[in-house]
PDB file of C-alpha atoms in Angstrom:
ATOM      1  CA  MET A  25     -40.090 185.140   8.249  1.00 35.00           C
ATOM      2  CA  THR A  26     -40.685 187.948   5.778  1.00 37.00           C
ATOM      3  CA  ILE A  27     -43.697 187.680   3.510  1.00 35.00           C
ATOM      4  CA  THR A  28     -43.244 189.437   0.200  1.00 36.00           C
ATOM      5  CA  THR A  29     -46.383 190.906  -1.279  1.00 36.00           C
ATOM      6  CA  VAL A  30     -46.989 191.593  -4.956  1.00 37.00           C
ATOM      7  CA  PRO A  31     -49.246 194.127  -6.606  1.00 44.00           C
ATOM      8  CA  SER A  32     -52.675 192.658  -7.265  1.00 49.00           C
ATOM      9  CA  LEU A  33     -53.748 192.281 -10.830  1.00 53.00           C
ATOM     10  CA  VAL A  34     -56.088 195.007 -12.057  1.00 58.00           C
ATOM     11  CA  VAL A  35     -58.370 193.731 -14.790  1.00 61.00           C
ATOM     12  CA  PRO A  36     -59.304 196.415 -17.331  1.00 63.00           C
ATOM     13  CA  GLU A  37     -63.050 196.814 -17.680  1.00 70.00           C
ATOM     14  CA  ALA A  38     -62.924 195.917 -21.378  1.00 68.00           C
ATOM     15  CA  PHE A  39     -61.836 192.362 -20.469  1.00 81.00           C
ATOM     16  CA  THR A  40     -64.068 191.764 -17.437  1.00 84.00           C
ATOM     17  CA  ARG A  41     -67.009 190.194 -19.257  1.00 84.00           C
ATOM     18  CA  TRP A  42     -64.742 187.930 -21.302  1.00 89.00           C
ATOM     19  CA  LEU A  43     -62.876 186.744 -18.199  1.00 88.00           C
ATOM     20  CA  GLU A  44     -66.108 186.128 -16.304  1.00 86.00           C
ATOM     21  CA  SER A  45     -67.587 184.095 -19.163  1.00 90.00           C
ATOM     22  CA  ARG A  46     -64.709 182.110 -20.673  1.00 93.00           C
ATOM     23  CA  GLY A  47     -64.334 179.683 -17.771  1.00 92.00           C
ATOM     24  CA  LEU A  48     -68.040 178.898 -17.916  1.00 92.00           C
ATOM     25  CA  ILE A  49     -67.850 178.301 -21.669  1.00 94.00           C
ATOM     26  CA  TYR A  50     -64.866 175.977 -21.351  1.00 96.00           C
ATOM     27  CA  GLN A  51     -66.618 174.027 -18.580  1.00 93.00           C
ATOM     28  CA  LEU A  52     -69.812 173.686 -20.597  1.00 93.00           C
ATOM     29  CA  LEU A  53     -67.831 172.349 -23.559  1.00 95.00           C
ATOM     30  CA  VAL A  54     -65.912 169.944 -21.295  1.00 95.00           C
ATOM     31  CA  ASP A  55     -69.150 168.631 -19.788  1.00 93.00           C
ATOM     32  CA  PHE A  56     -70.892 167.887 -23.079  1.00 94.00           C
ATOM     33  CA  TYR A  57     -67.901 166.706 -25.113  1.00 94.00           C
ATOM     34  CA  GLY A  58     -66.523 164.618 -22.260  1.00 91.00           C
ATOM     35  CA  ARG A  59     -69.510 162.470 -21.340  1.00 89.00           C
ATOM     36  CA  LYS A  60     -73.000 161.411 -22.243  1.00 90.00           C
ATOM     37  CA  PRO A  61     -75.569 164.151 -21.534  1.00 91.00           C
ATOM     38  CA  SER A  62     -77.188 162.857 -18.355  1.00 89.00           C
ATOM     39  CA  LEU A  63     -80.468 164.279 -17.112  1.00 89.00           C
ATOM     40  CA  SER A  64     -78.693 166.067 -14.274  1.00 88.00           C
ATOM     41  CA  LEU A  65     -76.206 167.621 -16.704  1.00 88.00           C
ATOM     42  CA  VAL A  66     -78.895 168.833 -19.117  1.00 87.00           C
ATOM     43  CA  ALA A  67     -81.009 170.167 -16.238  1.00 85.00           C
ATOM     44  CA  GLN A  68     -78.009 171.906 -14.685  1.00 84.00           C
ATOM     45  CA  TRP A  69     -77.135 173.832 -17.838  1.00 87.00           C
ATOM     46  CA  SER A  70     -80.737 174.547 -18.817  1.00 82.00           C
ATOM     47  CA  ARG A  71     -81.194 176.314 -15.452  1.00 81.00           C
ATOM     48  CA  ASN A  72     -77.801 178.022 -15.289  1.00 77.00           C
ATOM     49  CA  ARG A  73     -78.371 181.777 -15.235  1.00 77.00           C
ATOM     50  CA  GLN A  74     -74.786 182.630 -16.141  1.00 77.00           C
ATOM     51  CA  ILE A  75     -75.100 180.843 -19.469  1.00 78.00           C
ATOM     52  CA  SER A  76     -77.308 183.684 -20.678  1.00 76.00           C
ATOM     53  CA  VAL A  77     -74.369 186.097 -20.466  1.00 78.00           C
ATOM     54  CA  ALA A  78     -71.738 183.676 -21.713  1.00 82.00           C
ATOM     55  CA  ALA A  79     -73.898 182.517 -24.623  1.00 84.00           C
ATOM     56  CA  GLU A  80     -74.050 186.009 -26.088  1.00 85.00           C
ATOM     57  CA  MET A  81     -70.352 185.818 -26.994  1.00 89.00           C
ATOM     58  CA  THR A  82     -71.063 183.567 -29.999  1.00 92.00           C
ATOM     59  CA  GLU A  83     -73.937 182.702 -32.312  1.00 93.00           C
ATOM     60  CA  GLY A  84     -73.393 179.039 -31.456  1.00 93.00           C
ATOM     61  CA  GLY A  85     -73.788 179.940 -27.798  1.00 91.00           C
ATOM     62  CA  ARG A  86     -77.078 181.644 -28.551  1.00 92.00           C
ATOM     63  CA  GLU A  87     -78.245 178.533 -30.424  1.00 93.00           C
ATOM     64  CA  LEU A  88     -77.354 176.383 -27.430  1.00 91.00           C
ATOM     65  CA  LYS A  89     -79.048 178.774 -25.016  1.00 89.00           C
ATOM     66  CA  ARG A  90     -82.260 178.769 -27.047  1.00 90.00           C
ATOM     67  CA  TYR A  91     -82.279 174.981 -27.129  1.00 90.00           C
ATOM     68  CA  LEU A  92     -81.414 174.287 -23.488  1.00 86.00           C
ATOM     69  CA  CYS A  93     -83.253 177.140 -21.812  1.00 85.00           C
ATOM     70  CA  SER A  94     -86.522 176.865 -23.746  1.00 86.00           C
ATOM     71  CA  GLN A  95     -87.289 173.292 -22.681  1.00 83.00           C
ATOM     72  CA  GLU A  96     -90.049 172.441 -20.232  1.00 87.00           C
ATOM     73  CA  PRO A  97     -88.766 170.382 -17.275  1.00 86.00           C
ATOM     74  CA  SER A  98     -91.145 167.571 -18.211  1.00 90.00           C
ATOM     75  CA  ALA A  99     -89.489 167.323 -21.648  1.00 88.00           C
ATOM     76  CA  LEU A 100     -85.930 166.975 -20.346  1.00 89.00           C
ATOM     77  CA  PRO A 101     -85.900 163.169 -19.857  1.00 91.00           C
ATOM     78  CA  GLN A 102     -86.955 162.563 -23.466  1.00 92.00           C
ATOM     79  CA  ILE A 103     -84.477 165.153 -24.761  1.00 91.00           C
ATOM     80  CA  CYS A 104     -81.729 163.642 -22.649  1.00 92.00           C
ATOM     81  CA  GLU A 105     -82.441 160.143 -23.956  1.00 93.00           C
ATOM     82  CA  ARG A 106     -82.338 161.351 -27.568  1.00 93.00           C
ATOM     83  CA  GLU A 107     -79.098 163.319 -27.114  1.00 94.00           C
ATOM     84  CA  ASN A 108     -77.569 160.435 -25.198  1.00 93.00           C
ATOM     85  CA  ARG A 109     -78.059 158.178 -28.192  1.00 93.00           C
ATOM     86  CA  GLU A 110     -76.603 160.865 -30.440  1.00 94.00           C
ATOM     87  CA  TYR A 111     -73.496 161.172 -28.273  1.00 93.00           C
ATOM     88  CA  MET A 112     -72.952 157.418 -28.467  1.00 91.00           C
ATOM     89  CA  ARG A 113     -73.365 157.501 -32.233  1.00 91.00           C
ATOM     90  CA  LEU A 114     -71.122 160.510 -32.748  1.00 92.00           C
ATOM     91  CA  MET A 115     -68.314 160.344 -30.225  1.00 87.00           C
ATOM     92  CA  ASN A 116     -68.117 157.131 -28.235  1.00 76.00           C
ATOM     93  CA  GLU A 117     -65.041 155.403 -29.645  1.00 69.00           C
ATOM     94  CA  ARG A 118     -66.019 152.082 -28.096  1.00 67.00           C
ATOM     95  CA  ALA A 119     -69.254 152.180 -30.069  1.00 61.00           C
ATOM     96  CA  ALA A 120     -67.590 152.733 -33.477  1.00 59.00           C
ATOM     97  CA  SER A 121     -68.439 156.424 -33.414  1.00 69.00           C
ATOM     98  CA  THR A 122     -68.845 158.655 -36.447  1.00 76.00           C
ATOM     99  CA  ILE A 123     -66.421 161.276 -35.078  1.00 85.00           C
ATOM    100  CA  VAL A 124     -63.069 160.648 -33.390  1.00 83.00           C
ATOM    101  CA  ALA A 125     -62.648 163.482 -30.907  1.00 90.00           C
ATOM    102  CA  ARG A 126     -58.866 163.296 -30.593  1.00 90.00           C
ATOM    103  CA  GLU A 127     -56.153 165.598 -31.913  1.00 91.00           C
ATOM    104  CA  ALA A 128     -53.744 162.887 -33.092  1.00 88.00           C
ATOM    105  CA  ALA A 129     -56.468 161.025 -34.960  1.00 84.00           C
ATOM    106  CA  GLU A 130     -57.741 164.197 -36.618  1.00 85.00           C
ATOM    107  CA  LEU A 131     -54.250 165.224 -37.731  1.00 84.00           C
ATOM    108  CA  GLY A 132     -53.087 161.696 -38.573  1.00 77.00           C
ATOM    109  CA  ARG A 133     -50.095 161.916 -36.205  1.00 75.00           C
ATOM    110  CA  GLU A 134     -50.726 159.157 -33.649  1.00 66.00           C
ATOM    111  CA  GLU A 135     -47.074 158.251 -33.053  1.00 61.00           C
ATOM    112  CA  GLU A 136     -46.029 161.835 -32.329  1.00 65.00           C
ATOM    113  CA  PHE A 137     -48.549 162.268 -29.520  1.00 67.00           C
ATOM    114  CA  CYS A 138     -47.396 159.502 -27.172  1.00 60.00           C
ATOM    115  CA  ASN A 139     -45.857 161.868 -24.616  1.00 73.00           C
ATOM    116  CA  VAL A 140     -46.245 165.372 -26.045  1.00 84.00           C
ATOM    117  CA  LEU A 141     -49.421 166.395 -24.256  1.00 89.00           C
ATOM    118  CA  SER A 142     -48.691 164.583 -21.009  1.00 87.00           C
ATOM    119  CA  ASP A 143     -45.454 166.612 -20.867  1.00 89.00           C
ATOM    120  CA  VAL A 144     -47.366 169.833 -21.540  1.00 92.00           C
ATOM    121  CA  TYR A 145     -49.813 169.102 -18.715  1.00 93.00           C
ATOM    122  CA  ALA A 146     -47.064 168.026 -16.315  1.00 91.00           C
ATOM    123  CA  SER A 147     -45.006 171.154 -17.003  1.00 91.00           C
ATOM    124  CA  ALA A 148     -48.038 173.209 -15.943  1.00 91.00           C
ATOM    125  CA  GLY A 149     -48.434 171.097 -12.788  1.00 90.00           C
ATOM    126  CA  ILE A 150     -51.736 169.557 -13.892  1.00 91.00           C
ATOM    127  CA  VAL A 151     -52.730 165.901 -13.563  1.00 86.00           C
ATOM    128  CA  PHE A 152     -56.155 164.789 -14.740  1.00 83.00           C
ATOM    129  CA  LYS A 153     -58.368 162.170 -13.092  1.00 74.00           C
ATOM    130  CA  LYS A 154     -59.772 160.419 -16.142  1.00 71.00           C
ATOM    131  CA  CYS A 155     -62.913 158.602 -15.103  1.00 66.00           C
ATOM    132  CA  GLY A 156     -63.507 157.275 -18.619  1.00 67.00           C
ATOM    133  CA  GLY A 157     -59.893 156.562 -19.546  1.00 73.00           C
ATOM    134  CA  GLU A 158     -59.743 159.473 -21.997  1.00 80.00           C
ATOM    135  CA  ALA A 159     -56.557 160.005 -24.006  1.00 87.00           C
ATOM    136  CA  ASP A 160     -54.490 163.114 -23.280  1.00 90.00           C
ATOM    137  CA  ASP A 161     -55.437 164.512 -26.693  1.00 92.00           C
ATOM    138  CA  HIS A 162     -59.196 163.970 -26.312  1.00 92.00           C
ATOM    139  CA  ILE A 163     -61.087 167.186 -26.890  1.00 95.00           C
ATOM    140  CA  SER A 164     -62.571 167.209 -23.378  1.00 94.00           C
ATOM    141  CA  ILE A 165     -59.114 166.894 -21.758  1.00 94.00           C
ATOM    142  CA  GLU A 166     -57.606 169.657 -23.902  1.00 96.00           C
ATOM    143  CA  LEU A 167     -60.543 171.939 -23.111  1.00 97.00           C
ATOM    144  CA  GLU A 168     -60.310 171.087 -19.407  1.00 96.00           C
ATOM    145  CA  PHE A 169     -56.635 172.063 -19.468  1.00 96.00           C
ATOM    146  CA  MET A 170     -57.706 175.524 -20.630  1.00 97.00           C
ATOM    147  CA  ALA A 171     -60.450 175.657 -17.986  1.00 96.00           C
ATOM    148  CA  VAL A 172     -58.008 174.790 -15.178  1.00 95.00           C
ATOM    149  CA  LEU A 173     -55.472 177.386 -16.312  1.00 94.00           C
ATOM    150  CA  HIS A 174     -58.245 179.980 -16.523  1.00 93.00           C
ATOM    151  CA  GLU A 175     -59.291 179.243 -12.927  1.00 91.00           C
ATOM    152  CA  ARG A 176     -55.705 179.596 -11.747  1.00 89.00           C
ATOM    153  CA  MET A 177     -55.280 182.853 -13.604  1.00 86.00           C
ATOM    154  CA  LEU A 178     -58.543 184.363 -12.408  1.00 81.00           C
ATOM    155  CA  TYR A 179     -58.927 183.290  -8.797  1.00 75.00           C
ATOM    156  CA  ASN A 180     -55.428 183.246  -7.329  1.00 64.00           C
ATOM    157  CA  SER A 181     -53.476 186.191  -5.937  1.00 53.00           C
ATOM    158  CA  PHE A 182     -50.657 186.870  -8.305  1.00 60.00           C
ATOM    159  CA  SER A 183     -48.492 189.477  -9.918  1.00 69.00           C
ATOM    160  CA  ILE A 184     -48.696 190.679 -13.481  1.00 73.00           C
ATOM    161  CA  ARG A 185     -45.715 188.422 -14.254  1.00 78.00           C
ATOM    162  CA  SER A 186     -47.447 185.267 -13.044  1.00 81.00           C
ATOM    163  CA  ALA A 187     -50.594 186.265 -14.917  1.00 80.00           C
ATOM    164  CA  MET A 188     -48.506 186.644 -18.045  1.00 85.00           C
ATOM    165  CA  ASP A 189     -46.991 183.187 -17.554  1.00 89.00           C
ATOM    166  CA  LEU A 190     -50.436 181.536 -17.312  1.00 90.00           C
ATOM    167  CA  LEU A 191     -51.717 183.600 -20.202  1.00 92.00           C
ATOM    168  CA  GLU A 192     -48.804 182.591 -22.434  1.00 94.00           C
ATOM    169  CA  ILE A 193     -49.333 178.882 -21.712  1.00 95.00           C
ATOM    170  CA  GLN A 194     -52.962 179.214 -22.802  1.00 96.00           C
ATOM    171  CA  GLU A 195     -52.074 181.245 -25.881  1.00 97.00           C
ATOM    172  CA  GLN A 196     -49.478 178.681 -26.937  1.00 96.00           C
ATOM    173  CA  PHE A 197     -51.814 175.745 -26.296  1.00 97.00           C
ATOM    174  CA  LEU A 198     -54.544 177.264 -28.453  1.00 98.00           C
ATOM    175  CA  GLU A 199     -52.082 177.989 -31.263  1.00 97.00           C
ATOM    176  CA  GLU A 200     -50.219 174.675 -31.192  1.00 95.00           C
ATOM    177  CA  HIS A 201     -53.041 172.294 -30.309  1.00 95.00           C
ATOM    178  CA  LEU A 202     -56.732 173.200 -30.119  1.00 97.00           C
ATOM    179  CA  LEU A 203     -56.830 175.540 -33.108  1.00 97.00           C
ATOM    180  CA  LYS A 204     -54.751 173.146 -35.199  1.00 95.00           C
ATOM    181  CA  TRP A 205     -57.445 170.473 -35.258  1.00 95.00           C
ATOM    182  CA  THR A 206     -60.819 171.606 -33.892  1.00 96.00           C
ATOM    183  CA  PRO A 207     -61.863 173.405 -37.121  1.00 96.00           C
ATOM    184  CA  GLN A 208     -61.737 170.053 -38.956  1.00 95.00           C
ATOM    185  CA  PHE A 209     -63.413 168.325 -36.017  1.00 95.00           C
ATOM    186  CA  CYS A 210     -66.271 170.851 -36.041  1.00 96.00           C
ATOM    187  CA  GLU A 211     -66.658 170.535 -39.801  1.00 96.00           C
ATOM    188  CA  ARG A 212     -67.035 166.762 -39.454  1.00 94.00           C
ATOM    189  CA  LEU A 213     -69.451 167.131 -36.570  1.00 95.00           C
ATOM    190  CA  ASN A 214     -71.590 169.680 -38.404  1.00 96.00           C
ATOM    191  CA  ALA A 215     -71.920 167.289 -41.340  1.00 95.00           C
ATOM    192  CA  ALA A 216     -72.653 164.256 -39.171  1.00 94.00           C
ATOM    193  CA  THR A 217     -75.550 165.464 -37.017  1.00 95.00           C
ATOM    194  CA  ASP A 218     -78.798 167.421 -37.014  1.00 95.00           C
ATOM    195  CA  SER A 219     -78.949 167.497 -33.206  1.00 96.00           C
ATOM    196  CA  PRO A 220     -79.616 171.028 -31.898  1.00 94.00           C
ATOM    197  CA  LEU A 221     -77.397 170.233 -28.922  1.00 95.00           C
ATOM    198  CA  TYR A 222     -74.347 169.053 -30.848  1.00 96.00           C
ATOM    199  CA  LEU A 223     -74.718 171.582 -33.641  1.00 96.00           C
ATOM    200  CA  GLY A 224     -74.888 174.339 -31.034  1.00 95.00           C
ATOM    201  CA  LEU A 225     -71.825 172.952 -29.266  1.00 96.00           C
ATOM    202  CA  SER A 226     -69.926 172.629 -32.530  1.00 97.00           C
ATOM    203  CA  HIS A 227     -70.774 176.156 -33.678  1.00 97.00           C
ATOM    204  CA  MET A 228     -69.902 177.504 -30.241  1.00 96.00           C
ATOM    205  CA  LEU A 229     -66.527 175.754 -30.242  1.00 97.00           C
ATOM    206  CA  GLU A 230     -65.501 176.880 -33.726  1.00 96.00           C
ATOM    207  CA  GLU A 231     -66.446 180.501 -32.991  1.00 97.00           C
ATOM    208  CA  PHE A 232     -65.202 180.747 -29.425  1.00 97.00           C
ATOM    209  CA  LEU A 233     -61.651 179.384 -29.669  1.00 97.00           C
ATOM    210  CA  PRO A 234     -60.353 181.919 -32.263  1.00 97.00           C
ATOM    211  CA  GLN A 235     -62.140 184.677 -30.349  1.00 96.00           C
ATOM    212  CA  ASP A 236     -60.557 183.511 -27.092  1.00 97.00           C
ATOM    213  CA  LEU A 237     -57.080 183.571 -28.636  1.00 97.00           C
ATOM    214  CA  GLN A 238     -57.675 187.087 -29.919  1.00 96.00           C
ATOM    215  CA  MET A 239     -58.771 188.240 -26.454  1.00 94.00           C
ATOM    216  CA  LEU A 240     -55.778 186.558 -24.793  1.00 94.00           C
ATOM    217  CA  ARG A 241     -53.460 188.420 -27.155  1.00 94.00           C
ATOM    218  CA  ALA A 242     -55.227 191.717 -26.486  1.00 92.00           C
ATOM    219  CA  TRP A 243     -55.093 191.221 -22.715  1.00 87.00           C
ATOM    220  CA  LYS A 244     -51.405 190.278 -22.965  1.00 87.00           C
ATOM    221  CA  ALA A 245     -50.729 193.558 -24.755  1.00 89.00           C
ATOM    222  CA  SER A 246     -52.670 195.393 -22.041  1.00 84.00           C
ATOM    223  CA  LEU A 247     -50.686 193.691 -19.258  1.00 79.00           C
ATOM    224  CA  GLU A 248     -47.393 194.430 -21.012  1.00 80.00           C
ATOM    225  CA  SER A 249     -48.405 198.062 -21.243  1.00 79.00           C
ATOM    226  CA  SER A 250     -49.289 198.112 -17.514  1.00 71.00           C
ATOM    227  CA  ALA A 251     -45.995 196.468 -16.627  1.00 66.00           C
ATOM    228  CA  SER A 252     -44.059 199.032 -18.658  1.00 67.00           C
ATOM    229  CA  ALA A 253     -45.912 201.864 -16.956  1.00 66.00           C
ATOM    230  CA  MET A 254     -45.024 200.453 -13.513  1.00 63.00           C
ATOM    231  CA  ALA A 255     -41.327 199.969 -14.374  1.00 57.00           C
TER     232      ALA A 255
END
């Protein structure tokens, strides 16, 4: 059997910090938008050293870093209890939440979203284990889709062509889904809470997603240039 090798992907230095940080940012957003902030979750992120680097990418990230990383360990249970109540008030649909964290609800297009996103996920070979029965268009699921694609793009051995394929899926998903509705979602969230945690998350989300799309486009142009040079 002949094994065909492909040239490894060379990441330009200008994109290294972004690539190292974006997966962490997506995972942080998934964790806090997808479930109540448990003590273990708050403690995990308040001690995470990598957040210091990732947080510097946005002002919202710096807000979140100041809030999470400045807390004394003894204060975390009380903070967690307060933010837990705020999550239930803001985003738990079963508790008549203030905010509905779903794309179809935000855009008023419930009927159109029956199979659209499940088809998008399936075409990328991704199936989610939804512990809380989240809808396919819930913000945490859409963000996790981006996180999974990032991991595939960053940590697998692939050619420039396969990197481009994964990059284009992410670019399209940001354009056609996340950036179509999260600005309105963040605006509602900003108006509905004075929680340092959820304001920081909201500000981080509204700053990071447009920035991430811009960086994806720039990296795509860089890869296309590399591919042309190798042809």
